[in-house]
PDB file of C-alpha atoms in Angstrom:
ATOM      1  CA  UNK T   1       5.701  -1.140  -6.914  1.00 90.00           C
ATOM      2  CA  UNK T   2       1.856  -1.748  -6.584  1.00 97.00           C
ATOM      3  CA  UNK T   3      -0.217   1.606  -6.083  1.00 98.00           C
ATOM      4  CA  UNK T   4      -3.662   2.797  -5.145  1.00 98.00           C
ATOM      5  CA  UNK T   5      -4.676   5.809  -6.373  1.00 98.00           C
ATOM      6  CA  UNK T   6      -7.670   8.355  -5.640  1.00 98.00           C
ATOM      7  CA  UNK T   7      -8.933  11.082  -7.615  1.00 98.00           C
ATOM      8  CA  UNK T   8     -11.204  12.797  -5.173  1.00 97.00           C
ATOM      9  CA  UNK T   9     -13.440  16.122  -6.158  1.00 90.00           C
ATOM     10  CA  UNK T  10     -10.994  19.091  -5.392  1.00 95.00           C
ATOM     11  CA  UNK T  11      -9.360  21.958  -7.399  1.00 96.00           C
ATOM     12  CA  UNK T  12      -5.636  20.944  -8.632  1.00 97.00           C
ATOM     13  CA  UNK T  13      -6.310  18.027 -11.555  1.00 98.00           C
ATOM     14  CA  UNK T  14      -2.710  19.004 -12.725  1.00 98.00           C
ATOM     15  CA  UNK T  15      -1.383  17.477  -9.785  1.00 98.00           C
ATOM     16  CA  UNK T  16      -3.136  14.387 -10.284  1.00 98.00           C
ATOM     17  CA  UNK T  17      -1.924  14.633 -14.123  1.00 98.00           C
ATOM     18  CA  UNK T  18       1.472  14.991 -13.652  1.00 98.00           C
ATOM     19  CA  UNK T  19       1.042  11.973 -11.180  1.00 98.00           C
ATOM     20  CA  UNK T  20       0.054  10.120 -13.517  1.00 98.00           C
ATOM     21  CA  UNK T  21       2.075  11.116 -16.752  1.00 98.00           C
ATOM     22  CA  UNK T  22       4.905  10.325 -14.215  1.00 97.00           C
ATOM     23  CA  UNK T  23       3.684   6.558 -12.922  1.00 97.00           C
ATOM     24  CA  UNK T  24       3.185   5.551 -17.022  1.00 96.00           C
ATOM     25  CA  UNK T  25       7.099   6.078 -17.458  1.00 94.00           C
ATOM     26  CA  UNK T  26       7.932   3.920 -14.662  1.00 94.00           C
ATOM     27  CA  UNK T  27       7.136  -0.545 -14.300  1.00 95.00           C
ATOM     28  CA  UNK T  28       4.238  -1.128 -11.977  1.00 96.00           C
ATOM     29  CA  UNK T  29       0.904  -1.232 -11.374  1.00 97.00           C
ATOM     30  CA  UNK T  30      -1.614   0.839 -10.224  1.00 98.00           C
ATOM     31  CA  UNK T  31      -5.558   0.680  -8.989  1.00 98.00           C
ATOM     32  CA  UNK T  32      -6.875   3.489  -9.834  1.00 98.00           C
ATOM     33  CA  UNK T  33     -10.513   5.517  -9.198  1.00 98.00           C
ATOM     34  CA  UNK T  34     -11.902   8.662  -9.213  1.00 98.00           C
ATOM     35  CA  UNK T  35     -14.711  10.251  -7.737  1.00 98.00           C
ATOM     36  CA  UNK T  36     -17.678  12.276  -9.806  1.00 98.00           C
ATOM     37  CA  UNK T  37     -17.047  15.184  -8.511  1.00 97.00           C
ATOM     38  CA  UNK T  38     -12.985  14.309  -9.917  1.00 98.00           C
ATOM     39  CA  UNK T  39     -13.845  14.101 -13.477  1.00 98.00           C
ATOM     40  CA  UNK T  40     -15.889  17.264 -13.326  1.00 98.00           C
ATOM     41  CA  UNK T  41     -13.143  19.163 -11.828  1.00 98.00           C
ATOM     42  CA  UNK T  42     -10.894  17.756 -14.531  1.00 98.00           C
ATOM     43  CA  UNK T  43     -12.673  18.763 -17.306  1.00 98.00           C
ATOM     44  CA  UNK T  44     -13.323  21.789 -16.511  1.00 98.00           C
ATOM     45  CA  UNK T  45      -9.689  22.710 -15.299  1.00 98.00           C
ATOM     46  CA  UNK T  46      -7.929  20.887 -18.550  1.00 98.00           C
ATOM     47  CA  UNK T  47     -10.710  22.098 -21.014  1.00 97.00           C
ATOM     48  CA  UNK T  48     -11.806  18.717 -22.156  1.00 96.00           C
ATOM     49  CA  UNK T  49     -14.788  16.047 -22.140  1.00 95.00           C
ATOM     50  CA  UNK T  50     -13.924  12.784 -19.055  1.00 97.00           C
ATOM     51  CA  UNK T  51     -16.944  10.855 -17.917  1.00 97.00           C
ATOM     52  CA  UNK T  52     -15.027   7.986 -16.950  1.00 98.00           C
ATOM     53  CA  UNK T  53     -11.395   7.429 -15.115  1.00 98.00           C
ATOM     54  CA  UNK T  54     -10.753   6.062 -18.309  1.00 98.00           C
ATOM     55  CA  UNK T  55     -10.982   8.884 -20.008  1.00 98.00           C
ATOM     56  CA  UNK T  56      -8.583  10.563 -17.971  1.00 98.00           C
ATOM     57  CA  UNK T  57      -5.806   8.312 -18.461  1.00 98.00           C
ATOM     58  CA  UNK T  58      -6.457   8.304 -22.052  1.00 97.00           C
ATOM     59  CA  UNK T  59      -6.100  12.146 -21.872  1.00 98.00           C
ATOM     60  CA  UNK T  60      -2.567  12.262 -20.135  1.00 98.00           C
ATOM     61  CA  UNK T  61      -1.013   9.268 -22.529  1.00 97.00           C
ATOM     62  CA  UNK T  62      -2.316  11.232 -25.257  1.00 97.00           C
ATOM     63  CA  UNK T  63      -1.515  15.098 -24.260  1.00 97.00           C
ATOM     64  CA  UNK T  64       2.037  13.820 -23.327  1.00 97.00           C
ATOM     65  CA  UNK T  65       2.785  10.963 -25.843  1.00 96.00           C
ATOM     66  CA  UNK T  66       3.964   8.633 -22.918  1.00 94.00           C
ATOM     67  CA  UNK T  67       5.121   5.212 -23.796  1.00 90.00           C
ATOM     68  CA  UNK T  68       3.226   2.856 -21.235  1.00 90.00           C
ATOM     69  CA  UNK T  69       5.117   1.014 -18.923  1.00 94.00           C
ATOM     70  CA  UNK T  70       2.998   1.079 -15.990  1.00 96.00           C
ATOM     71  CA  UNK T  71       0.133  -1.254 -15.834  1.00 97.00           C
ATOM     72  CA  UNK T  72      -3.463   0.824 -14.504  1.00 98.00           C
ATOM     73  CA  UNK T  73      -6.659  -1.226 -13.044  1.00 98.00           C
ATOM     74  CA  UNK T  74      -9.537   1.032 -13.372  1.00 98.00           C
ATOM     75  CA  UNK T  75     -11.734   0.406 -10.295  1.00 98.00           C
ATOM     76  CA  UNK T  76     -15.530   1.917  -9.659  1.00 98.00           C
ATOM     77  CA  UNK T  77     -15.699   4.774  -6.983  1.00 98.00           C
ATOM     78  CA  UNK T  78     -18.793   3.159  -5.767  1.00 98.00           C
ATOM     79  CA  UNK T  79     -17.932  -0.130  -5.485  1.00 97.00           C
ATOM     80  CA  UNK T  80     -16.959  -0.448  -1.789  1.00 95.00           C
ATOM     81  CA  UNK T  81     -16.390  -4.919  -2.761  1.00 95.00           C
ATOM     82  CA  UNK T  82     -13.518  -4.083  -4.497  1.00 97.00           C
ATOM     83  CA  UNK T  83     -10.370  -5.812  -4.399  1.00 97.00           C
ATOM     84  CA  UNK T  84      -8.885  -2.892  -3.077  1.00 98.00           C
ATOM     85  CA  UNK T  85     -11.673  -2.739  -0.401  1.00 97.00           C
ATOM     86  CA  UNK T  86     -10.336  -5.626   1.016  1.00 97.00           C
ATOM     87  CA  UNK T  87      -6.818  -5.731   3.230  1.00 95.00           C
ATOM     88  CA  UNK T  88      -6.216  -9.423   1.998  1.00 95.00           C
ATOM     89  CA  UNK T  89      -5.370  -7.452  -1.143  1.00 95.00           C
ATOM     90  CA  UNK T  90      -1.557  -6.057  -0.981  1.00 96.00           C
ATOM     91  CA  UNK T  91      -0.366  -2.933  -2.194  1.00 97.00           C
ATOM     92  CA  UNK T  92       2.797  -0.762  -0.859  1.00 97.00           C
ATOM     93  CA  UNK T  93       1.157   2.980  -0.674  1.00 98.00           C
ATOM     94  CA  UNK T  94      -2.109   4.575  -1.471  1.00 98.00           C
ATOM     95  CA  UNK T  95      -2.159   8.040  -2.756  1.00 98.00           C
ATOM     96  CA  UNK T  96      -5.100  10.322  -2.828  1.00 98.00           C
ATOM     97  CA  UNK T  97      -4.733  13.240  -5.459  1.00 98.00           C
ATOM     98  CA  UNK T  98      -5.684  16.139  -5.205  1.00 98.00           C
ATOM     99  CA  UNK T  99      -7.568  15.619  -1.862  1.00 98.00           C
ATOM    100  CA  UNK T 100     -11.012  17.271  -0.654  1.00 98.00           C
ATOM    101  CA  UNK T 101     -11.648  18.424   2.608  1.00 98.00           C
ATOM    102  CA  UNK T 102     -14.557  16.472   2.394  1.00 98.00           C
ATOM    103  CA  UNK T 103     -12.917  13.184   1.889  1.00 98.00           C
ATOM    104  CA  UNK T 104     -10.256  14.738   4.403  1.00 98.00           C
ATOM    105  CA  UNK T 105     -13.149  15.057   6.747  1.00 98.00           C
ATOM    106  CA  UNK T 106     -14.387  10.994   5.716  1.00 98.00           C
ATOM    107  CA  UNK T 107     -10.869   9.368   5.691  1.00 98.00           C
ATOM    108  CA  UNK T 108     -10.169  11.201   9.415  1.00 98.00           C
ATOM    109  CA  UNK T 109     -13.764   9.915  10.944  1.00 97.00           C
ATOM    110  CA  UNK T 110     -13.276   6.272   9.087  1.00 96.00           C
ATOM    111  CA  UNK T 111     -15.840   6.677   7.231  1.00 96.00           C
ATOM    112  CA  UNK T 112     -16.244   4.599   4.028  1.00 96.00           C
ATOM    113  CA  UNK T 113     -19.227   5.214   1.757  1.00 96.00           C
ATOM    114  CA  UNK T 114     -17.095   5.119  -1.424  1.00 98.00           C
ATOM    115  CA  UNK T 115     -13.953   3.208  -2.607  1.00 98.00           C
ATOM    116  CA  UNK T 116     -11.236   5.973  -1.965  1.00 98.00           C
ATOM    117  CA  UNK T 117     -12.774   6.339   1.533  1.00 98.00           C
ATOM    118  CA  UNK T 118     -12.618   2.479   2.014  1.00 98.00           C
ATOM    119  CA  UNK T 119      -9.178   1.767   0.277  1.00 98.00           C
ATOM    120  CA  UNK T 120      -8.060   4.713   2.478  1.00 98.00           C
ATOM    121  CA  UNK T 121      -9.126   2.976   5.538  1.00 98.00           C
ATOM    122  CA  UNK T 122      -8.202  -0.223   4.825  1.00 98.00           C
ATOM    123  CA  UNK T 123      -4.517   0.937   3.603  1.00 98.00           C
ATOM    124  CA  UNK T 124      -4.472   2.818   7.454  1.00 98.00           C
ATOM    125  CA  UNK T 125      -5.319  -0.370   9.503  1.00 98.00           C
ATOM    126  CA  UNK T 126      -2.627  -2.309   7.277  1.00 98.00           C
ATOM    127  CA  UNK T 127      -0.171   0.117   8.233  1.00 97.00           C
ATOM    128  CA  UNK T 128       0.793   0.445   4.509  1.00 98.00           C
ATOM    129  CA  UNK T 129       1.802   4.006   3.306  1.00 98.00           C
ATOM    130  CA  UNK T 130      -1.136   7.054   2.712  1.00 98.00           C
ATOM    131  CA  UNK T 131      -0.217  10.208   0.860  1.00 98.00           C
ATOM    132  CA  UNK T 132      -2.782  12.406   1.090  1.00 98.00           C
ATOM    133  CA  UNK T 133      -2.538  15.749  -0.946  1.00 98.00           C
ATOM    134  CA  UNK T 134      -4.793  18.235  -0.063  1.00 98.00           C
ATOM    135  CA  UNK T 135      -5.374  20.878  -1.856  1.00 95.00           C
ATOM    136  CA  UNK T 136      -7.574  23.839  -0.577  1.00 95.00           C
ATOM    137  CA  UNK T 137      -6.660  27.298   1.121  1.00 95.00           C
ATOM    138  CA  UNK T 138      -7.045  28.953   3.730  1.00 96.00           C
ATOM    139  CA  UNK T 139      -7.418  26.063   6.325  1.00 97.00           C
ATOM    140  CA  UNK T 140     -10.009  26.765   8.849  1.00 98.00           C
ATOM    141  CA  UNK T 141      -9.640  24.735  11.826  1.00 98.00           C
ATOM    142  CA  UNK T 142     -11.970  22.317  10.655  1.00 98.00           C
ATOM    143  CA  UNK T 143      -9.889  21.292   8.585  1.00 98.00           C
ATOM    144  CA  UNK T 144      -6.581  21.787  10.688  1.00 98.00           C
ATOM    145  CA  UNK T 145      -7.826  19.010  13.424  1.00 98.00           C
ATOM    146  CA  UNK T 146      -9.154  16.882  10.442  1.00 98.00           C
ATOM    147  CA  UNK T 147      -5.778  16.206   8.635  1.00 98.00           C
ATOM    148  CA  UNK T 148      -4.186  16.270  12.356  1.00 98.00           C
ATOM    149  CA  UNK T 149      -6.480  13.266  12.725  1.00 98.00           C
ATOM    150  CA  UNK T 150      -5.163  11.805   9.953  1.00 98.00           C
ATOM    151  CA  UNK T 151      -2.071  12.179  11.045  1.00 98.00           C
ATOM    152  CA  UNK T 152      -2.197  10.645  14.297  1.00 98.00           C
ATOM    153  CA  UNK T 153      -3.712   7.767  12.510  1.00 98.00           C
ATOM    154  CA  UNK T 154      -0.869   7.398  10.493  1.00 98.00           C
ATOM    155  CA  UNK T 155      -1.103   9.009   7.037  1.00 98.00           C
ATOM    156  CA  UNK T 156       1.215  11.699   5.486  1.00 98.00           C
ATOM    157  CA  UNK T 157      -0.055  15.210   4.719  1.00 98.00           C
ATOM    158  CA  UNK T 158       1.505  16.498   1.925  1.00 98.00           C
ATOM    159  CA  UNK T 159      -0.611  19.663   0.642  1.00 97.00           C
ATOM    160  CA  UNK T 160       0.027  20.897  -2.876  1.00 96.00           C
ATOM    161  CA  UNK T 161       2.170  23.639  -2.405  1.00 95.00           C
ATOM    162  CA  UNK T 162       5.013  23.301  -4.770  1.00 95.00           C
ATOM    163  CA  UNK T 163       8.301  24.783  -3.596  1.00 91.00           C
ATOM    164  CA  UNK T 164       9.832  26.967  -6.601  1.00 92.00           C
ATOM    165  CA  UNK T 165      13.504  26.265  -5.817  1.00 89.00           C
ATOM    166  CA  UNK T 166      13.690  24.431  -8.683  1.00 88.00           C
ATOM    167  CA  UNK T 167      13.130  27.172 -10.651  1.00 92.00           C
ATOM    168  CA  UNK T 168       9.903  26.407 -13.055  1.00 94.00           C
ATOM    169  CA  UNK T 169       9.075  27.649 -15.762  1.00 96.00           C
ATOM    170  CA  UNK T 170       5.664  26.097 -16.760  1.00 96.00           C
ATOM    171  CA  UNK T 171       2.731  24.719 -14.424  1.00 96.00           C
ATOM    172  CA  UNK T 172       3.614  21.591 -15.424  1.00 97.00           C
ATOM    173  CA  UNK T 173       6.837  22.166 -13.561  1.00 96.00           C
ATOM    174  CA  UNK T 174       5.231  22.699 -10.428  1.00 96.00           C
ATOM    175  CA  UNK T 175       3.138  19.349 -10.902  1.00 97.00           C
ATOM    176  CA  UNK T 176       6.031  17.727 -11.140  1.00 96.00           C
ATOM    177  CA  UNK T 177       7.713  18.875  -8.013  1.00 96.00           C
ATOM    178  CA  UNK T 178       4.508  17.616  -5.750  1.00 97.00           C
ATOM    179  CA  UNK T 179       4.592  14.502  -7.931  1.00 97.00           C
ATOM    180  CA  UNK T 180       8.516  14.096  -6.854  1.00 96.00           C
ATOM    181  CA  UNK T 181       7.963  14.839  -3.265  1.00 96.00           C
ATOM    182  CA  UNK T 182       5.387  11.697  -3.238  1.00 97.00           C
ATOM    183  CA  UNK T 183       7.757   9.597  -5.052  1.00 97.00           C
ATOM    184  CA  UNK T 184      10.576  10.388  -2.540  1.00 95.00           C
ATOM    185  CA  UNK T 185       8.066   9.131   0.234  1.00 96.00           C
ATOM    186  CA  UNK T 186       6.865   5.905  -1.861  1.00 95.00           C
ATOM    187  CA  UNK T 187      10.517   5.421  -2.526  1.00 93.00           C
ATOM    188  CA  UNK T 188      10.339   5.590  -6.421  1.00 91.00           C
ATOM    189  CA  UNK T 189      13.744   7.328  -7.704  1.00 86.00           C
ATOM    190  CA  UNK T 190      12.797  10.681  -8.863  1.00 86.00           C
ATOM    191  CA  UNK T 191      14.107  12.735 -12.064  1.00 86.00           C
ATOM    192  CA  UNK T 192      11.652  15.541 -12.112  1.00 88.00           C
ATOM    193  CA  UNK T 193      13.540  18.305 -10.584  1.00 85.00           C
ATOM    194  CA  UNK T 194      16.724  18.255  -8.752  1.00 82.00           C
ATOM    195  CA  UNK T 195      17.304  18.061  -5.496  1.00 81.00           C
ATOM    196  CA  UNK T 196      18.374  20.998  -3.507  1.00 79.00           C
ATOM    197  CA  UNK T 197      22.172  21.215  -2.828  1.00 80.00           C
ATOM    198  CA  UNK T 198      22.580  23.941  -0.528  1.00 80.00           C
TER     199      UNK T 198
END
């Protein structure tokens, strides 16, 4: 499984966590960046010091103790001549975690002024998989006709809003479930949480 992922500037860093704690466990590889605005939100929501993407994935190997098995290629937000600005590149889904409306707004209008905008794009016009997770509430209709775009053009919405069926018991829990749903639709086997039986 070869991954893009996007850590753009919204409220929910535990979802992007958990993402990742989750993809280290598994064989892989994964191109990774994350917006300014991203490492701000991080630090301030998880207490600690990132400046760099880096730093991030330093902090969930360490506050977890995973093992590495997945492989991570740390690409610059900015750098819109990446290899994963290019569709001669190959991967099998692109996930952006958590999502902003504003790069909602960008990824709906194709435009592509930063790498997670441009991989975004490119990943659409490949027909290759996009999970998008927003994470903001209320919706105004802004918005609503935004991620409708985005739709239509072929992504998948799937807005952080953990179902509690599963019973959690820690916040983690509930990082885990949105992490599951997105395996499910990547087709990774997931262990997180079970499934419901009905």
């Amino acid at each position: 499984m070869k991954l893009v992922v996007g850590l753009a500037g919204a409220s929910g860093s535990i979802y992007a966590a958990r993402f990742l704690k989750a993809l280290y466990e598994i064989e892989g590889e994964t191109y990774i960046t994350a917006s300014p605005a991203s490492l701000r939100i991080f630090s301030e929501e998880y207490e600690t010091m990132v400046k760099t993407t880096e730093d991030i994935l330093s902090f969930v190997e360490e506050k977890w103790k995973v093992k590495p098995k997945h492989k991570f290629h740390v690409r610059n937000f900015f750098d819109i001549g990446s290899d994963i600005a290019s569709g001669s590149n190959v991967w099998d889904a692109m996930v952006v975690i958590p999502c902003s409306m504003k790069t909602v707004a960008s990824m709906s209008a194709g435009l592509t002024e930063n790498l997670i905008e441009r991989a975004a794009d490119v990943t659409l016009k490949e027909r290759r998989r996009l999970i998008v997770v927003p994470r903001e509430t209320p919706y105004n209709r802004i918005h609503l006709r935004n991620m409708l775009a985005l739709d239509e053009a072929g992504a998948i919405l799937l807005p952080a809003s953990p179902g509690f069926y599963q019973m959690p018991k820690t916040l983690d829990d509930l990082g885990d479930f949105i992490t599951g749903r997105i395996f499910n639709l990547i087709g990774l086997p997931q262990t997180l949480f079970p499934k419901w039986e009905g």
